[in-house]
Short mmCIF file of C-alpha atoms and ligand atoms in Angstrom, two decimals:
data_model
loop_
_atom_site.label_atom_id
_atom_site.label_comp_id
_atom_site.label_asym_id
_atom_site.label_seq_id
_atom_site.Cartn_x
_atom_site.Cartn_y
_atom_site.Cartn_z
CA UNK A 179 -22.97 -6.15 46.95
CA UNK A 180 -25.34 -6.18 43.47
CA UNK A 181 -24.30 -3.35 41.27
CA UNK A 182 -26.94 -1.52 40.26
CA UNK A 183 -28.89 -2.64 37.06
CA UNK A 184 -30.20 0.06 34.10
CA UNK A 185 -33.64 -0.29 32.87
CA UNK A 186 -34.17 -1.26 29.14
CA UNK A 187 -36.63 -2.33 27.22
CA UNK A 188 -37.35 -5.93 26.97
CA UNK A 189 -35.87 -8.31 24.44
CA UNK A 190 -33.38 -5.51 22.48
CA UNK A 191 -31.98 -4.39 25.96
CA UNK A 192 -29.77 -1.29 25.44
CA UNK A 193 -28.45 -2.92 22.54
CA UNK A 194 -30.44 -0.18 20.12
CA UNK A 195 -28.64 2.65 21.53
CA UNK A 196 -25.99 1.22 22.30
CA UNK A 197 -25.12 0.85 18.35
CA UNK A 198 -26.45 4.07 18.02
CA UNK A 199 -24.46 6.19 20.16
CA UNK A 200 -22.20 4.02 22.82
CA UNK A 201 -20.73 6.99 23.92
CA UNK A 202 -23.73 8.85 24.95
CA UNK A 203 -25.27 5.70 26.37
CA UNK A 204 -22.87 5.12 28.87
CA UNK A 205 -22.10 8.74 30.05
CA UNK A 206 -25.81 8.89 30.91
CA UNK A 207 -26.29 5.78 33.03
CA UNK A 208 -22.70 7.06 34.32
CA UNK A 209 -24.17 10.32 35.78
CA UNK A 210 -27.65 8.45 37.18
CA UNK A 211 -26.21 4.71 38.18
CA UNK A 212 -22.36 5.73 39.17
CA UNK A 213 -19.08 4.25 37.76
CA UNK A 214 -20.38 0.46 38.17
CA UNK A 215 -23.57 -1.09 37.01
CA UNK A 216 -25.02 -3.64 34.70
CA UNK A 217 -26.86 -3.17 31.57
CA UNK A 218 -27.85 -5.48 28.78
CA UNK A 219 -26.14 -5.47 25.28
CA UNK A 220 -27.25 -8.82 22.78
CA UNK A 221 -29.09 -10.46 25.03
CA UNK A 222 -26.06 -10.61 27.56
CA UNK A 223 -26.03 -8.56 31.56
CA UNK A 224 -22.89 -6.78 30.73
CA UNK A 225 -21.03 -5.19 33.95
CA UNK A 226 -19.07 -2.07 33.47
CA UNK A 227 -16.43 -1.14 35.53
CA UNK A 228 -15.66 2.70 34.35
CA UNK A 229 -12.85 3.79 36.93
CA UNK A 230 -9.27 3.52 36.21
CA UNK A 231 -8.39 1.26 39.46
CA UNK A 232 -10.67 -1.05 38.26
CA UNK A 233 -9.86 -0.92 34.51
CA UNK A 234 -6.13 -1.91 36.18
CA UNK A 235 -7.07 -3.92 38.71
CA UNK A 236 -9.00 -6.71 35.41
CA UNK A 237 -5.97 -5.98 32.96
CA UNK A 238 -3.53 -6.82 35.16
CA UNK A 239 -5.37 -9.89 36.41
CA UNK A 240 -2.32 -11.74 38.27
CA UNK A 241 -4.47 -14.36 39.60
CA UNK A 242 -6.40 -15.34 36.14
CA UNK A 243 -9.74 -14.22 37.96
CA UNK A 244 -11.10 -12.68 34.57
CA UNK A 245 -11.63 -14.23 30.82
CA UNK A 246 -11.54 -12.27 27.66
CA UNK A 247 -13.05 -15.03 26.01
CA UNK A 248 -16.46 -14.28 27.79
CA UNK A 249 -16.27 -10.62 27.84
CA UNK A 250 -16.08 -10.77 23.78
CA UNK A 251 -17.03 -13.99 22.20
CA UNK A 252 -20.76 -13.17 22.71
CA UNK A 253 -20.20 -9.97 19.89
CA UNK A 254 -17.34 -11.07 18.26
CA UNK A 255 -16.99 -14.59 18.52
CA UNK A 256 -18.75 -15.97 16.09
CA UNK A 257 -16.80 -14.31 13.19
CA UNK A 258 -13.72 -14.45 14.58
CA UNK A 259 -13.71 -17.09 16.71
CA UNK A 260 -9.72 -18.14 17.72
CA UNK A 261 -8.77 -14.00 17.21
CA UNK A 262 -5.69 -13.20 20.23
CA UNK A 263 -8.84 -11.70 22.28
CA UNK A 264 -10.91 -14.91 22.01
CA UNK A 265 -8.18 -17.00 23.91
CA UNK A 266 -7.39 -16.96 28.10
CA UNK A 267 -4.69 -17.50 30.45
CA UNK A 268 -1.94 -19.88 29.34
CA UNK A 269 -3.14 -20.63 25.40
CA UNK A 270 -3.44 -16.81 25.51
CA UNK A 271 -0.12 -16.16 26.29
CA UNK A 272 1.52 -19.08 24.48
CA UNK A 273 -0.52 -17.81 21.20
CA UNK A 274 0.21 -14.06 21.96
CA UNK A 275 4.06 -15.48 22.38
CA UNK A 276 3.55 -16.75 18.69
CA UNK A 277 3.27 -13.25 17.35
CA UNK A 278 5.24 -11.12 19.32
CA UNK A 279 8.18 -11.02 17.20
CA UNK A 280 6.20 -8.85 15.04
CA UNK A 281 5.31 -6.27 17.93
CA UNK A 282 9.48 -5.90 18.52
CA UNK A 283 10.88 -2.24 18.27
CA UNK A 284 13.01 -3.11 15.27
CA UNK A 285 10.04 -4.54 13.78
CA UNK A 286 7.61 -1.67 14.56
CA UNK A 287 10.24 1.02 13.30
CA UNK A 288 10.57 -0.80 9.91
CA UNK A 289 6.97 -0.44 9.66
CA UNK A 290 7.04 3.25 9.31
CA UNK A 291 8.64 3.37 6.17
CA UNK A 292 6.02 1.78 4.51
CA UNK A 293 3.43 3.25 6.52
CA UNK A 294 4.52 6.51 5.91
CA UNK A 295 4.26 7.30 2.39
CA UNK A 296 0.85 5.72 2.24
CA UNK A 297 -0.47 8.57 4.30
CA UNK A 298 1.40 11.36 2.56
CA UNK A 299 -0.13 10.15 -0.61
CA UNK A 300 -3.85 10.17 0.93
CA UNK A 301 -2.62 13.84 2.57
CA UNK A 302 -2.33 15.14 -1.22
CA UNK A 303 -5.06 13.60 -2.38
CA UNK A 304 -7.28 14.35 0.19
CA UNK A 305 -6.10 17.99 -0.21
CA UNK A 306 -7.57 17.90 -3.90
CA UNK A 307 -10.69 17.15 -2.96
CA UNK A 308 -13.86 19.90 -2.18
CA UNK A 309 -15.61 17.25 -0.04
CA UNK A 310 -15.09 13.65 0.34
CA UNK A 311 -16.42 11.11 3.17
CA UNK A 312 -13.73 10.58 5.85
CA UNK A 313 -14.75 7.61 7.53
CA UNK A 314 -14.79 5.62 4.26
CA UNK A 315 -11.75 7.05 3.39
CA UNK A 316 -9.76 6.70 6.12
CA UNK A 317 -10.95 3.31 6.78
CA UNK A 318 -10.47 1.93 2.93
CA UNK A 319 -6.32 3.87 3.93
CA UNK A 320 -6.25 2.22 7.37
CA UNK A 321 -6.90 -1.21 5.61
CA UNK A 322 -4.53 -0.41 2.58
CA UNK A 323 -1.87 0.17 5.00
CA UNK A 324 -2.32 -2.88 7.33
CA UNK A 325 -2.71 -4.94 4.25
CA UNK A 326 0.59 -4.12 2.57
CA UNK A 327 2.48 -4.01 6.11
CA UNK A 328 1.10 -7.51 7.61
CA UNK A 329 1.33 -9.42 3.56
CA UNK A 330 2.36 -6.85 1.25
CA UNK A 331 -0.85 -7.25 -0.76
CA UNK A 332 -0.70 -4.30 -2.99
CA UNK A 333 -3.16 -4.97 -6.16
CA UNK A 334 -5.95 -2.62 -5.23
CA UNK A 335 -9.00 -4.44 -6.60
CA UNK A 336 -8.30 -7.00 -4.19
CA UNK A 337 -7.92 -4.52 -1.47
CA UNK A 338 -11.48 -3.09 -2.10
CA UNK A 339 -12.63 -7.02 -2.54
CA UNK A 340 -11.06 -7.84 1.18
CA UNK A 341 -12.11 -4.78 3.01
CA UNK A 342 -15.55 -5.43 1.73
CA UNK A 343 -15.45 -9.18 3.58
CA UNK A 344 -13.91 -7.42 6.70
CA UNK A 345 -16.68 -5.07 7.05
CA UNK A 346 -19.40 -7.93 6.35
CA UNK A 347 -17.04 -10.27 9.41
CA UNK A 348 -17.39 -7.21 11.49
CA UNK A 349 -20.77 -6.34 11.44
CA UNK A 350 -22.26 -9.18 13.86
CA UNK A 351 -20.49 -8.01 16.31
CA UNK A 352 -23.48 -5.64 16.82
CA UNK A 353 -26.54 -7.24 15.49
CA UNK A 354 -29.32 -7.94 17.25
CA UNK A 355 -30.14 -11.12 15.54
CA UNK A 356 -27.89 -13.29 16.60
CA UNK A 357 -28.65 -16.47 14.33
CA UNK A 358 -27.48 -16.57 10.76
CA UNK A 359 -31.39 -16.62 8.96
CA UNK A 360 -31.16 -15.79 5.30
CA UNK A 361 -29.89 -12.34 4.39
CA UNK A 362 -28.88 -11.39 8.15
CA UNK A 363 -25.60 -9.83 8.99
CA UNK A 364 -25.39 -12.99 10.82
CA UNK A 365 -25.44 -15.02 7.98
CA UNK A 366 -23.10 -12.32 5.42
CA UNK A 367 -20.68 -12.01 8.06
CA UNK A 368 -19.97 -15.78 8.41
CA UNK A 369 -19.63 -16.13 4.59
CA UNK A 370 -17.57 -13.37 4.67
CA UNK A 371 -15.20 -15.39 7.67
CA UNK A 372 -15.59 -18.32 5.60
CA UNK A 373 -13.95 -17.16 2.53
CA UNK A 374 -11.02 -14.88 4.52
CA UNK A 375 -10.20 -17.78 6.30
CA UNK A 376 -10.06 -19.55 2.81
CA UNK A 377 -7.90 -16.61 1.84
CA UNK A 378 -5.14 -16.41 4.05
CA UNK A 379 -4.93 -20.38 4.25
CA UNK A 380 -4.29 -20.38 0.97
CA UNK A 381 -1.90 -17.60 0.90
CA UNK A 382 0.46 -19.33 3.84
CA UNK A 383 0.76 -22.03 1.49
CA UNK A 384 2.24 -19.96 -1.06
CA UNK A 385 3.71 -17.21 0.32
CA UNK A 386 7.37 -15.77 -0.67
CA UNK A 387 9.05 -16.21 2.73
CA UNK A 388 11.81 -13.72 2.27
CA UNK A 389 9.60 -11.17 2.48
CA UNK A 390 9.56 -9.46 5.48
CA UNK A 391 6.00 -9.09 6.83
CA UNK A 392 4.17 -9.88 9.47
CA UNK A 393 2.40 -12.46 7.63
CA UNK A 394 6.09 -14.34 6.23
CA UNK A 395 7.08 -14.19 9.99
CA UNK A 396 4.04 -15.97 11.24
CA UNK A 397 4.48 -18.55 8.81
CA UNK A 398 7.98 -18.49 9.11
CA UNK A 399 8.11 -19.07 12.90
CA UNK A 400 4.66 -20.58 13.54
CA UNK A 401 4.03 -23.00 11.05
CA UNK A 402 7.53 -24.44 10.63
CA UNK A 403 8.58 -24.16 14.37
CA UNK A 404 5.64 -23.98 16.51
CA UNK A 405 3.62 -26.31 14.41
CA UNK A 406 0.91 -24.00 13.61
CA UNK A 407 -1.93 -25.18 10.68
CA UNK A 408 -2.50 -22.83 7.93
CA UNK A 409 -5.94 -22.14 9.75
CA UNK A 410 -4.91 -21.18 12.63
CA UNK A 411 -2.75 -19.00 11.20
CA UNK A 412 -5.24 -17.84 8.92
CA UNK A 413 -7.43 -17.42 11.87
CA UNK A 414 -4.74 -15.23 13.66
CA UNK A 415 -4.30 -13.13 10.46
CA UNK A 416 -8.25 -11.98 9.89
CA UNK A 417 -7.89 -11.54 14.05
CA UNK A 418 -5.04 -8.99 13.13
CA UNK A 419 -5.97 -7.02 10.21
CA UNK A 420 -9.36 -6.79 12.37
CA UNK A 421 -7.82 -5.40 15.43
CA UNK A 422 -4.78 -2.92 13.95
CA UNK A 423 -7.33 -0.91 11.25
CA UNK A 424 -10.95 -1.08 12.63
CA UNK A 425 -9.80 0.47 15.67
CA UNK A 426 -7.43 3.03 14.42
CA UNK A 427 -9.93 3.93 12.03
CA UNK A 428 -12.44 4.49 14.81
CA UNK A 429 -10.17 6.08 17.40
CA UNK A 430 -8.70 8.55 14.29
CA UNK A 431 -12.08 9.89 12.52
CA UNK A 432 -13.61 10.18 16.59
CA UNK A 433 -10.87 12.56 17.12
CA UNK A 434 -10.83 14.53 13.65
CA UNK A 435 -14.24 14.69 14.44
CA UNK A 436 -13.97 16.29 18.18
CA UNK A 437 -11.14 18.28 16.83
CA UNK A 438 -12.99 20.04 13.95
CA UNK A 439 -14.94 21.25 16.98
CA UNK A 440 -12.69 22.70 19.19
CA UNK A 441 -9.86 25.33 17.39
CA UNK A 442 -8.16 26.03 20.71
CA UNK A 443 -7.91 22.17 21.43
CA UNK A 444 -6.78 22.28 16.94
CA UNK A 445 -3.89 24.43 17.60
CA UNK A 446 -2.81 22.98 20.86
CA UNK A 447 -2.01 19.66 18.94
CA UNK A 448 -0.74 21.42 16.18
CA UNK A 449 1.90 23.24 18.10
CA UNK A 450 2.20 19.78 19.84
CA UNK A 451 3.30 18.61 16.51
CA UNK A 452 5.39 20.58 14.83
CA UNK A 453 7.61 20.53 18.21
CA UNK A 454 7.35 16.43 17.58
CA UNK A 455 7.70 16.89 14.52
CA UNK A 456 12.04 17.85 14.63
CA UNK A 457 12.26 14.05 16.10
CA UNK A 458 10.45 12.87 12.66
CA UNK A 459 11.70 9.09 11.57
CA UNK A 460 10.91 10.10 7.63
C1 HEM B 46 -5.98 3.35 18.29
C2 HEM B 46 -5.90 2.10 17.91
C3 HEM B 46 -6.26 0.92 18.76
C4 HEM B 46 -7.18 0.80 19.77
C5 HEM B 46 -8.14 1.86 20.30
C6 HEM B 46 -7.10 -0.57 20.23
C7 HEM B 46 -7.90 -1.09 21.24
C8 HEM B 46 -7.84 -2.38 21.69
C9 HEM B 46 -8.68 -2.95 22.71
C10 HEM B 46 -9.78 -2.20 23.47
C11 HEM B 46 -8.32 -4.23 22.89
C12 HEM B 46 -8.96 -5.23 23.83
C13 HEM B 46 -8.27 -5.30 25.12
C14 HEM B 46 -8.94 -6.38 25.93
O1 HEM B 46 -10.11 -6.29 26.24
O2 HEM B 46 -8.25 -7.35 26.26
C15 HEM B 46 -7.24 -4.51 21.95
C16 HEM B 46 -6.61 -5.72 21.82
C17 HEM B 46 -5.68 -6.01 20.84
N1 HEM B 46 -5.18 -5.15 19.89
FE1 HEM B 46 -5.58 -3.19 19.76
N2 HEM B 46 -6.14 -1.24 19.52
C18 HEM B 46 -5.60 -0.37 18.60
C19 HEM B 46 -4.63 -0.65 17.67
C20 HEM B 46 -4.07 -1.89 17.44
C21 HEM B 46 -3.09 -2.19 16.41
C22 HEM B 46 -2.53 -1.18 15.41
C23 HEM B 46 -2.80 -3.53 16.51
C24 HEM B 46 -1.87 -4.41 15.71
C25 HEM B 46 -1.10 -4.02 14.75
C26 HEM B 46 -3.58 -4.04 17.61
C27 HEM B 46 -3.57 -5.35 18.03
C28 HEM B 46 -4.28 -5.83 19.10
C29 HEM B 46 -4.19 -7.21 19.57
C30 HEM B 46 -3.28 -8.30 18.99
C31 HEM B 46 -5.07 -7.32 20.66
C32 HEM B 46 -5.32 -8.56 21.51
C33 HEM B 46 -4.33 -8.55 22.63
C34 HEM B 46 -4.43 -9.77 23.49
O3 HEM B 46 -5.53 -10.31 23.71
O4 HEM B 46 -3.38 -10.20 23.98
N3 HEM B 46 -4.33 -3.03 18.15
N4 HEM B 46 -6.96 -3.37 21.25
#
């Protein structure tokens, strides 16, 4: 049976509003096409699945019948090519073995002490402020933070100088041109992969390995036991810092956003919170 395909326009696809407004996109064709159909994103027939048996039924995947490589490699791929998400079946899990140790509960609990006082100190400054831009804000925090948990890189005109080349990496994800012609996002975000990549390769060979970050343990583990180069390791770093802030960033200002909204739905969490709040770690 052929799912059913959305109309687009020719040549951009739905690829214009889908950058514009995802969200809205897909609700729409939801209501008129049902919870599976196929529409066309970069130049590539996407099929979306949008039911939770199904979402379960691909995750789980205990025969290997789907690849993450192809479901991402035609938006992200070229910037960050050998990322976790970019790899299938058996080098998946053998690489995603590689950095587990850094995803342990010990591990993750350690991380709140750091994390923590970062985002007090953005609470009182934010509170200072008449009006300030929250996306930026919280995305310049969410990098700060992932920066000084995964290397401990604290000197903040660096931080400004790498979350500028992460948001150049990340931006051909969604471009329509797909080719790297001068001055595309095409062409700035592979610079900007070029010279991370030179970053954080240079930075395993000099790193302080008694530190304890995510970065020391990769090295630690990878390169000395596993035999991993310093670019794959750098390439598994950029992969990283990509996937822990972008996304909290995104999934964080969406719902500060739908919360300012809705004061019932405000003081529901609230409440929510302050009754979490007596099992606080800090
Ligand atoms: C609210 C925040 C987050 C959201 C919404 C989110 C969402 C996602 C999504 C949709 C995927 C792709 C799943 C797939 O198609 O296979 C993914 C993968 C991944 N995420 Fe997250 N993520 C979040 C936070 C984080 C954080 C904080 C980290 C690390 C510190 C992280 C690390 C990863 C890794 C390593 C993968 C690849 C997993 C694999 O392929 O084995 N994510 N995430």
């Amino acid at each position: 049976m052929k799912a059913p395909v959305a109309g687009s326009p020719p040549i951009v696809g739905h690829s214009i509003q889908f950058n514009y407004d995802a969200l809205s996109l897909i609700q729409r064709l939801q209501e008129s096409k049902g919870d599976v159909f196929e529409l066309n994103i970069l130049n590539e027939d996407v099929l979306l699945f949008l039911t939770p048996s199904a979402t379960k039924k691909i995750f789980l995947d205990p025969d290997d019948n789907f690849s993450s490589k192809h479901g991402w490699e035609f938006s992200i791929g070229p910037t960050f090519e050998n990322g976790l998400m970019l790899r299938d079946f058996d080098d998946h899990k053998y690489h995603r073995s590689l950095l587990q140790n850094s995803f342990r509960r010990d591990a993750l609990e350690k991380y709140l002490y750091i994390i923590q006082p970062r985002i007090n100190s953005w609470i009182e400054e934010v509170k200072q402020k008449k009006e300030f831009y929250l996306y930026k804000s919280i995305k310049q925090l969410m990098f700060n933070v992932a920066v000084e948990l995964f290397f401990d890189e604290v000197d903040d005109s660096k931080l400004n100088y790498l979350n500028q080349l992460f948001i150049n990496s990340i931006k051909p994800a969604t471009t329509i041109v797909r080719n790297p012609y001068p001055l595309t996002r095409m062409k700035k975000g592979l610079k900007a992969r070029e010279e991370l990549l030179e970053y954080f390769q240079e930075k395993s060979s000099s790193i302080d390995l008694s530190k304890e970050t995510l970065f020391s343990d990769l090295v630690k583990t990878n390169k000395e036991e596993a035999g991993l180069t310093n670019f794959e390791i750098a390439e598994h770093m950029i992969f990283l810092l990509l996937a822990a802030h972008d996304t909290t960033t995104s999934t964080l200002t969406s719902s500060i956003h739908f919360l300012a909204r809705d004061i019932d739905y405000q003081n529901k969490v609230k409440l929510e919170s302050s009754n979490l709040s007596k099992n606080r770690y800090i």
